[in-house]
Tab-separated table of C-alpha atoms in Angstrom:
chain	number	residue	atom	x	y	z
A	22	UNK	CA	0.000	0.000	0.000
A	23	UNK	CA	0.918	3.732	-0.208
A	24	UNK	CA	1.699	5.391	2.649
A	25	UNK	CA	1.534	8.462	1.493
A	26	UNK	CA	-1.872	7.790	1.012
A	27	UNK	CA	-2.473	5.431	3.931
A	28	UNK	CA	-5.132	6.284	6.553
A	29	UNK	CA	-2.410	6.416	8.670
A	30	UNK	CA	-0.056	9.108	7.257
A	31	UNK	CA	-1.824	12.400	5.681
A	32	UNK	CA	-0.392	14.870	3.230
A	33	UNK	CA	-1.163	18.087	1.920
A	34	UNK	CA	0.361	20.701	-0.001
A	35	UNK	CA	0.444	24.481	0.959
A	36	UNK	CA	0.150	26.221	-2.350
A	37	UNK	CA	1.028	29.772	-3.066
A	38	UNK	CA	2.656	31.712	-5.405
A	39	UNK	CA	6.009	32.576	-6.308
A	40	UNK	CA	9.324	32.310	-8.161
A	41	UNK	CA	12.392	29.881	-8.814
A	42	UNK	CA	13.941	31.291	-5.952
A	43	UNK	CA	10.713	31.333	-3.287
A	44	UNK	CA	10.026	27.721	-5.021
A	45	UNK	CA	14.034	26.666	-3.879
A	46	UNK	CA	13.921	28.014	-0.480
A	47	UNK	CA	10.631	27.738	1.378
A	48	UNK	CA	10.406	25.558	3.934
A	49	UNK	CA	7.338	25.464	6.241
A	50	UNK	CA	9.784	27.097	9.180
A	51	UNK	CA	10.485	30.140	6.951
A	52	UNK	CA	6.883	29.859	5.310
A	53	UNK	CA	4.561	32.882	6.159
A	54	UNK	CA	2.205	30.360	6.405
A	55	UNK	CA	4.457	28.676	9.468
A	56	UNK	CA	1.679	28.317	12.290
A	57	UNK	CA	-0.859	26.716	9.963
A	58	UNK	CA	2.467	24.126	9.223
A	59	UNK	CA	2.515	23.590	12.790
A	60	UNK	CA	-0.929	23.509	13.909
A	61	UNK	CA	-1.236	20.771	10.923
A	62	UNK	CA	1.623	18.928	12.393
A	63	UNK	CA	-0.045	18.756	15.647
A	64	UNK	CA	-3.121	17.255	14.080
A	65	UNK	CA	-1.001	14.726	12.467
A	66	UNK	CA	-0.873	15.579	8.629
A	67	UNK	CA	2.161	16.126	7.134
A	68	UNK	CA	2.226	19.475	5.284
A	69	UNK	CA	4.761	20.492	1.990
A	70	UNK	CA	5.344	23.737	0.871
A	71	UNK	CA	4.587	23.824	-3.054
A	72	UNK	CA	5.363	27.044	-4.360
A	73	UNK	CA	3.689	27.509	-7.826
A	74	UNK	CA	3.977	29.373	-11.226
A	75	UNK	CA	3.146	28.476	-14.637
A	76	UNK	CA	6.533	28.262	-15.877
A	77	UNK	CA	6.952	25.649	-13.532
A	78	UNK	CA	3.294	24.458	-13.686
A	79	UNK	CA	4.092	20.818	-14.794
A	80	UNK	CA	6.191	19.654	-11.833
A	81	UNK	CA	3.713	21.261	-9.175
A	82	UNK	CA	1.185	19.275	-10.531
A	83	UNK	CA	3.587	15.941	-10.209
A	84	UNK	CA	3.832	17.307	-6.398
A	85	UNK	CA	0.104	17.891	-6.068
A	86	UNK	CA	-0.625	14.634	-7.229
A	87	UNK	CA	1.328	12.687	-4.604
A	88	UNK	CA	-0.452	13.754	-1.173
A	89	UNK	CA	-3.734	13.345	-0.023
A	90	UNK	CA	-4.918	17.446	0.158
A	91	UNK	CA	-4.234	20.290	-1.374
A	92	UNK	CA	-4.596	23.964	0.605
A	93	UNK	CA	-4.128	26.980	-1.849
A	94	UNK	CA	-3.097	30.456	-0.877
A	95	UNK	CA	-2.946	32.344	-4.655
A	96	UNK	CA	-4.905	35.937	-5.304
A	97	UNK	CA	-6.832	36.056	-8.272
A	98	UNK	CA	-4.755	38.792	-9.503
A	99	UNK	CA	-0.801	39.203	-8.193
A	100	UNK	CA	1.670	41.213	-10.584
A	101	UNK	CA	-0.532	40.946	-13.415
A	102	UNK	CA	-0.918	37.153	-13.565
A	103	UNK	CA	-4.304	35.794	-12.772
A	104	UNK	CA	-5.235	32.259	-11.987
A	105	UNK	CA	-6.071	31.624	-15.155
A	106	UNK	CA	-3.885	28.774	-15.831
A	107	UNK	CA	-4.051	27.983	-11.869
A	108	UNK	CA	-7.584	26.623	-11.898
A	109	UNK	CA	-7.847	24.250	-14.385
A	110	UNK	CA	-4.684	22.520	-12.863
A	111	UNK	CA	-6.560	22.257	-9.679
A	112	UNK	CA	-9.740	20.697	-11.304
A	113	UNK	CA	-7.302	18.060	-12.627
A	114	UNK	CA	-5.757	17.308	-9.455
A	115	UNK	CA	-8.780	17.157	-7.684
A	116	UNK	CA	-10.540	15.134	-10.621
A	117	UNK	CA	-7.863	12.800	-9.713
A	118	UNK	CA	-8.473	12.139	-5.858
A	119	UNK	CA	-6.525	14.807	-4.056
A	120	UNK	CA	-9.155	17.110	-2.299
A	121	UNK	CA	-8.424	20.821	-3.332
A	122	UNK	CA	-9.749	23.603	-0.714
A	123	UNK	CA	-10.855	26.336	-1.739
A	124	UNK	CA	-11.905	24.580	-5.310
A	125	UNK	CA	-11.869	26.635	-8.365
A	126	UNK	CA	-15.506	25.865	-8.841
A	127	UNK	CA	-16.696	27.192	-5.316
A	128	UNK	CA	-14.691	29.902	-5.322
A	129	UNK	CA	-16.669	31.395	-8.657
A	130	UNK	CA	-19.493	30.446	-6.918
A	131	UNK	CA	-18.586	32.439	-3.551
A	132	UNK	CA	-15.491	34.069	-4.326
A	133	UNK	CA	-16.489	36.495	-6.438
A	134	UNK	CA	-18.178	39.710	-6.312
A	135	UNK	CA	-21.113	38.187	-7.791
A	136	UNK	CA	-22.096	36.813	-5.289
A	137	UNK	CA	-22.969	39.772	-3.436
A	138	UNK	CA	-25.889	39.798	-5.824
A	139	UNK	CA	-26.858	36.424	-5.467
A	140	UNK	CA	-27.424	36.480	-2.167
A	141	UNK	CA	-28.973	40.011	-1.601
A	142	UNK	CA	-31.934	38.699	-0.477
A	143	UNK	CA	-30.108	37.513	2.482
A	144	UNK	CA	-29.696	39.806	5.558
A	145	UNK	CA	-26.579	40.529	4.957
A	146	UNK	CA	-27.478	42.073	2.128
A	147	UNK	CA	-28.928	45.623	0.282
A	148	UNK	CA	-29.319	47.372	-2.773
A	149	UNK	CA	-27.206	45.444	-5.427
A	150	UNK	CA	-27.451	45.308	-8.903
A	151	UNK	CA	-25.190	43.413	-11.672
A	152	UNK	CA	-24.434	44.326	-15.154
A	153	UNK	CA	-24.063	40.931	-17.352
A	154	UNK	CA	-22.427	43.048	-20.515
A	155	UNK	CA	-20.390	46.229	-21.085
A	156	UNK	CA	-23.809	47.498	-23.299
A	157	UNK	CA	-25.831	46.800	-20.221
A	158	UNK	CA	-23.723	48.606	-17.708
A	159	UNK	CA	-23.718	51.552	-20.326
A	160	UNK	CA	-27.781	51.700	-20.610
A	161	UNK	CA	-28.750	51.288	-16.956
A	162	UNK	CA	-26.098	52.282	-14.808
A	163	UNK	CA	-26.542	56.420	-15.051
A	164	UNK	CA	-30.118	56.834	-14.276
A	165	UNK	CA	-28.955	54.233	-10.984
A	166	UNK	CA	-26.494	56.367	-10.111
A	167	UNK	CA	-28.802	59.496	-10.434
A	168	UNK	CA	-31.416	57.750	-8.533
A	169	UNK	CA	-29.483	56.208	-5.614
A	170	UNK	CA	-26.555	58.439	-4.080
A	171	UNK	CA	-23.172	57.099	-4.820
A	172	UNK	CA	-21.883	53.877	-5.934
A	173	UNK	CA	-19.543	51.394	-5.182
A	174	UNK	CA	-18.372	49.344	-8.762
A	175	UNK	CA	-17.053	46.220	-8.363
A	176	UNK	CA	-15.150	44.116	-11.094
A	177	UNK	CA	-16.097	40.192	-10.438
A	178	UNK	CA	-12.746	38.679	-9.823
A	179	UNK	CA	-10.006	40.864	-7.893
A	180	UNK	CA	-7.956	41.734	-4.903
A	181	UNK	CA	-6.592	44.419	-3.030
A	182	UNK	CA	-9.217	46.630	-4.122
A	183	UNK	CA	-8.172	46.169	-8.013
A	184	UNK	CA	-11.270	47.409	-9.890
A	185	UNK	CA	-13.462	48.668	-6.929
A	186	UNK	CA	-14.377	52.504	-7.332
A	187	UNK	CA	-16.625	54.880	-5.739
A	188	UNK	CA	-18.860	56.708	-8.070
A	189	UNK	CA	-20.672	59.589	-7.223
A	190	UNK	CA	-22.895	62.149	-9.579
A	191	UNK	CA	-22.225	65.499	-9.396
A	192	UNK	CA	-24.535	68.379	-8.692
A	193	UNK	CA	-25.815	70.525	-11.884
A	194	UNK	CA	-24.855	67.727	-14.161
A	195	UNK	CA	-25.931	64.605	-15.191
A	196	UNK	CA	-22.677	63.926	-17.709
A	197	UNK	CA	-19.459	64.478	-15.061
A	198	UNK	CA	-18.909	62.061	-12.111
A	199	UNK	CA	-16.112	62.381	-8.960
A	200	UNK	CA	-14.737	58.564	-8.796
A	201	UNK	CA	-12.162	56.900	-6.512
A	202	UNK	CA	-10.103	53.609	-6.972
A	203	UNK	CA	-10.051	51.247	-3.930
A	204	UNK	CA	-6.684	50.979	-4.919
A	205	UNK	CA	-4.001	52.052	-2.402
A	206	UNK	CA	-2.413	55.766	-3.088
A	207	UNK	CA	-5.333	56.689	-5.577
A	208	UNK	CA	-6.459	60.186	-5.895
A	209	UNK	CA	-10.603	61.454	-6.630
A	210	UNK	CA	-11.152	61.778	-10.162
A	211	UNK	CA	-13.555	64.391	-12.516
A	212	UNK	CA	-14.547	62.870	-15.283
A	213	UNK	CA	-17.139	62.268	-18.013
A	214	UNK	CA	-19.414	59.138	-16.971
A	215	UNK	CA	-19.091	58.003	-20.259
A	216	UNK	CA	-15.637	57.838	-20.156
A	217	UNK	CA	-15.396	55.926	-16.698
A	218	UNK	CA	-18.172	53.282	-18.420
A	219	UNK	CA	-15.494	52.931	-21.064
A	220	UNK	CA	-12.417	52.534	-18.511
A	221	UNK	CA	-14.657	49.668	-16.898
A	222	UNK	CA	-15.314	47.851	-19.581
A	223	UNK	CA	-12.295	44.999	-19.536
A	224	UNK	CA	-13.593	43.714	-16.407
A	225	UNK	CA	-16.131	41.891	-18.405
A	226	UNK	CA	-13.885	40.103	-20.362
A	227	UNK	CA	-11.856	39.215	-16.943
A	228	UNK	CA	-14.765	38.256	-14.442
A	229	UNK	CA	-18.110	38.041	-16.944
A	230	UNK	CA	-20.026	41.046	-14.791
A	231	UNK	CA	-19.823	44.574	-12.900
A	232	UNK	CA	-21.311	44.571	-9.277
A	233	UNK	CA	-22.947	47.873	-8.542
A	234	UNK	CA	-23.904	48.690	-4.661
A	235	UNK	CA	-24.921	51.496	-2.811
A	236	UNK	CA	-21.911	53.256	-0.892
A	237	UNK	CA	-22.262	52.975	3.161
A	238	UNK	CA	-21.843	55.978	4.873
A	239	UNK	CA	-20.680	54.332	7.724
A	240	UNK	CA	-16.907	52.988	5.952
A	241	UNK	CA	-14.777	55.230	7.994
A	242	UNK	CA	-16.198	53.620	10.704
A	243	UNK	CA	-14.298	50.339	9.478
A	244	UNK	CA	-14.749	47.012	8.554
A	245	UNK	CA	-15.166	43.847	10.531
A	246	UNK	CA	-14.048	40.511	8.489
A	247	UNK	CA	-15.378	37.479	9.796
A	248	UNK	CA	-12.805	34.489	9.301
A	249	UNK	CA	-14.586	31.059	8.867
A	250	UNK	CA	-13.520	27.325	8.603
A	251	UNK	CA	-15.677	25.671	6.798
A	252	UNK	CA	-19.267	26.561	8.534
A	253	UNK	CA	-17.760	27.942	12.233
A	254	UNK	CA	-16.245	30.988	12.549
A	255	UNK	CA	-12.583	30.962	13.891
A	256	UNK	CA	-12.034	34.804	14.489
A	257	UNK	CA	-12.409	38.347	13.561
A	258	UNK	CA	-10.780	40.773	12.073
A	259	UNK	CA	-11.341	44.975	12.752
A	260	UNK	CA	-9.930	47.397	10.609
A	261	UNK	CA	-10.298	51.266	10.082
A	262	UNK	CA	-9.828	51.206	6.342
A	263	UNK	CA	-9.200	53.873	3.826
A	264	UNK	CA	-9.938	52.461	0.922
A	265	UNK	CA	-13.168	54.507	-0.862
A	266	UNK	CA	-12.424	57.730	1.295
A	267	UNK	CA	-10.389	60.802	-0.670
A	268	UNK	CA	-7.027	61.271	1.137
A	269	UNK	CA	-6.501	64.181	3.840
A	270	UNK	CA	-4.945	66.868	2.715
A	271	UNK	CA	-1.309	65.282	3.331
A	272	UNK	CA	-1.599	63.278	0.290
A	273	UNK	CA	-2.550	59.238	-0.173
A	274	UNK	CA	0.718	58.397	0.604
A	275	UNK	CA	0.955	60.199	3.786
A	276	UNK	CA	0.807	58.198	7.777
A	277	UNK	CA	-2.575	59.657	7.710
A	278	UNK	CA	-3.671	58.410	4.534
A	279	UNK	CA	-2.654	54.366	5.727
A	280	UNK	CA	-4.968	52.484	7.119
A	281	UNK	CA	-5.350	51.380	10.497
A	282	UNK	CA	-4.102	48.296	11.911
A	283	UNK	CA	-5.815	45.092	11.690
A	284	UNK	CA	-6.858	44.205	15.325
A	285	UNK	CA	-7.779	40.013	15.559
A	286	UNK	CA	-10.161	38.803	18.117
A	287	UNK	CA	-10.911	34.923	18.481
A	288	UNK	CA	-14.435	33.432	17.807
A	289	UNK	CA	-15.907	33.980	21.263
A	290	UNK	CA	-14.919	38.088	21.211
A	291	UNK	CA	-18.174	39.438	23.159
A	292	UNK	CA	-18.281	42.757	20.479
A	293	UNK	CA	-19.026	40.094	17.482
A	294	UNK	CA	-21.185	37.324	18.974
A	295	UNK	CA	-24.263	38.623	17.220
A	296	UNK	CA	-22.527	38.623	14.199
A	297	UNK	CA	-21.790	35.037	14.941
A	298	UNK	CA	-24.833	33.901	15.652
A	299	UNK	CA	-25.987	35.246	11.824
A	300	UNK	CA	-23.220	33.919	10.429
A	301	UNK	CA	-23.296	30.531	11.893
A	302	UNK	CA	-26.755	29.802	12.542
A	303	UNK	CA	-28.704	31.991	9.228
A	304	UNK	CA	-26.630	33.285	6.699
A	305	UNK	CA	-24.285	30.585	5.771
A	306	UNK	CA	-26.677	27.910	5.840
A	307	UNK	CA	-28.673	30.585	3.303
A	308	UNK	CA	-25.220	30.956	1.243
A	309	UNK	CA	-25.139	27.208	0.895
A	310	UNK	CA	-28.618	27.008	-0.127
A	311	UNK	CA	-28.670	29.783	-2.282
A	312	UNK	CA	-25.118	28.800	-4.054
A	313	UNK	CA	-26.077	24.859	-4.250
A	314	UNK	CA	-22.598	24.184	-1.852
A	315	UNK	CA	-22.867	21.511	0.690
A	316	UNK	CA	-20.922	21.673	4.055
A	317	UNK	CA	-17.843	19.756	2.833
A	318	UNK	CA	-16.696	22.067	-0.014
A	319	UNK	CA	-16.980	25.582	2.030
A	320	UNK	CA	-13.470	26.586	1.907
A	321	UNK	CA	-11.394	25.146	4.945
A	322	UNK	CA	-10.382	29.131	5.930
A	323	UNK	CA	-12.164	31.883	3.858
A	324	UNK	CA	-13.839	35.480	5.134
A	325	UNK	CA	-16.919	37.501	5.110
A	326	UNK	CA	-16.045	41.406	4.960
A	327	UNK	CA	-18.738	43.613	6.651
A	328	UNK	CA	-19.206	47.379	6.829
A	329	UNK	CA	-21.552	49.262	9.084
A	330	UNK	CA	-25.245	49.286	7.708
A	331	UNK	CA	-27.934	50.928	9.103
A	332	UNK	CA	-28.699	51.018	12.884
A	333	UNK	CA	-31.890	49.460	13.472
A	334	UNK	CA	-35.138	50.607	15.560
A	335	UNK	CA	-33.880	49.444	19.013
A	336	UNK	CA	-30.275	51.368	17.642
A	337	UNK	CA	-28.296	48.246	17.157
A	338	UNK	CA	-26.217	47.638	14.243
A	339	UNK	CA	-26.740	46.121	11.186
A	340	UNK	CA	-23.510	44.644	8.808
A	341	UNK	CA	-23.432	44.865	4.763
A	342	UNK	CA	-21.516	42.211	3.173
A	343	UNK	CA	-18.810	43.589	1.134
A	344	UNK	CA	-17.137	41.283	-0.150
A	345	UNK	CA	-16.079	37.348	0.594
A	346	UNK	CA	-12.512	36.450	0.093
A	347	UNK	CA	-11.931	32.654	-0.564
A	348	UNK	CA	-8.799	32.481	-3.141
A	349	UNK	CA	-6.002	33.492	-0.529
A	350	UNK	CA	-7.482	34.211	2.950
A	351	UNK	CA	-4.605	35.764	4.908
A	352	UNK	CA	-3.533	36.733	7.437
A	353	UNK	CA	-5.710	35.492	9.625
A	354	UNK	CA	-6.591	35.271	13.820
A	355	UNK	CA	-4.435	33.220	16.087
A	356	UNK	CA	-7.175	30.681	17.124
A	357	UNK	CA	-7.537	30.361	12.878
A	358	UNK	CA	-4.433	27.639	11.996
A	359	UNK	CA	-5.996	25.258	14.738
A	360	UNK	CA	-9.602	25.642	13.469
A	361	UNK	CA	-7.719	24.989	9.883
A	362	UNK	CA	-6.101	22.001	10.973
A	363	UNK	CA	-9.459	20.154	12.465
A	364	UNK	CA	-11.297	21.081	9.243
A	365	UNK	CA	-8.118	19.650	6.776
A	366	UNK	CA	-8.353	16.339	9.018
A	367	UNK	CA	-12.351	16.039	9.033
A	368	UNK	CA	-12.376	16.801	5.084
A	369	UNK	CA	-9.213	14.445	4.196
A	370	UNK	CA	-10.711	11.389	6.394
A	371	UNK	CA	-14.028	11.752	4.513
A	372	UNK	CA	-12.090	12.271	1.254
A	373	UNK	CA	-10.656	9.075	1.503
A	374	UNK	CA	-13.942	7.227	2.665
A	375	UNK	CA	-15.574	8.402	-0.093
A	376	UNK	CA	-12.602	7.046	-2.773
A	377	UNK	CA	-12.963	3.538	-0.463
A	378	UNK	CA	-17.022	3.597	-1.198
């Protein structure tokens, strides 16, 4: 028998990307993924660093294919390469026993901005629309933005606010807009709407669709991100963010134009149990339902980003999802490698039950 595949010895590969040299020298005790190494050892799985790129794609997928799981840690965009090539690999490997968390094929089903309009219903949710073509976007966008307030665009696939922008009419004109990139260091913007519909419309040939949602006044109050393992949460994240708010007068790249620090809290912080209870108990049981995902394919570590919504009647809060990140979750809690490592050994066993059926 195997035993790399034997009930009794476990494998799986941390995947991320990088170069020759990153591919050469990572280990998991240099790794800046070192706690989840450890937390995995304590579980008893062995776990390899795989460092991937797709000039090297063919002998990652040799490595892939010789352990049990397969954990991957790669942004949808990174230095202009997407996961284009990434994916399909995955679907192979997976096709061919190794389980693969997050899959390609849940993460366009949750991963993805789209999904913010999939799920609006939900009460996480608000006023959302999505734009299916760049001829669509062109025709009914304006007369939402006139209607509405500002806007928040969102291209489908992206990270580190790539393609987000604020949109906002101005007064005594229905032609001009003031927009803002999400991206760090980016300035407002004056500009004919027509010509921002133009500038968006390559993220259709990238992620399919444009997500369009109402801008919450309530962003410089910050954003909570909810870190889950499969169904649980495993900790929180609480940020002051800056992203969508023009720069002081120092300039973007100024101390007081950086966001704040990320503060982590485990699962059981008293400020978030609320949100926990939604999370765990209503809205991803909803997700699932909504998305067609069972239990055993949610992502073994992925997030729910919130802002500030509305305060209700009795003057509690209320959270807007903002986005869910699934591709490359990180970094992430202190109680989150051990809540990792339970998930990677519940998933594998069944894995390999279900290959013995």
């Amino acid at each position: 028998m195997d035993t790399e595949h034997s009930p009794h010895h476990k494998t799986v590969a941390i995947l991320s990307r990088g170069d020759a040299a990153a591919r050469r020298d990572t280990t998991p005790q240099n790794s800046r993924f070192i706690r989840v190494f450890e937390a995995l050892s304590a579980v008893g799985i062995e776990a390899r660093p795989v460092v991937y790129d797709e000039a090297f794609a063919d002998a990652v997928r040799n490595e892939l294919l010789a352990v049990d799981g397969v954990l991957v840690w790669v942004d949808p965009i990174h230095q202009g390469k997407t996961r284009a090539a990434l994916d399909p690999l995955l679907r192979e490997i997976a096709a061919q026993g190794p389980w693969v968390s997050a899959h390609p094929d849940i993460i366009l089903k949750m991963g993805v901005k789209e999904v913010l309009y999939r799920t609006r219903h939900l009460g996480w949710g608000g006023d959302t629309h999505r734009y299916d073509s760049a001829d669509a976007f062109r025709v009914e966008f304006p007369s939402c933005l006139r209607a509405g307030g500002p806007r928040v665009i969102k291209q489908n696939r992206g990270n580190g606010g790539q393609g987000v922008w604020k949109v906002e009419a101005l007064p005594d004109t229905a032609t001009t807009v003031r927009v803002l990139h999400a991206l760090r260091g980016s300035l407002p913007e004056e500009m004919p709407l027509d010509a921002f519909i133009v500038r968006c419309e390559p993220y259709f040939g990238w992620g399919g669709c444009i997500i369009d949602q109402a801008y919450q006044p309530r962003l410089p109050e910050g954003m909570i991100r909810c870190y889950m393992s499969g169904s649980k949460v495993a900790g929180f994240g609480q940020q002051l963010i800056k992203a969508l708010i023009p720069p002081p007068p120092e300039g973007p790249d100024s101390p007081e134009a950086q966001p704040g620090s990320r503060m982590m809290h485990g699962p059981d912080a008293s400020l978030f149990q609320t949100l926990r209870r939604s999370m765990e108990d209503t809205w991803t049981p909803q997700l699932m339902e909504t998305l067609d995902i069972d239990e055993d394919s949610l992502p073994v570590i992925w997030d729910a980003d919130f802002l500030y919504g509305p305060q209700d009647a009795a003057g509690a809060d209320t959270y807007v999802l903002c986005e869910i990140n699934a591709s490359s979750c990180f970094a992430i809690p202190d109680d989150a490698p051990a809540a990792i490592a339970r998930t990677v050994k519940d998933r594998i066993l069944q894995n390999q039950r279900a290959g013995s059926g």
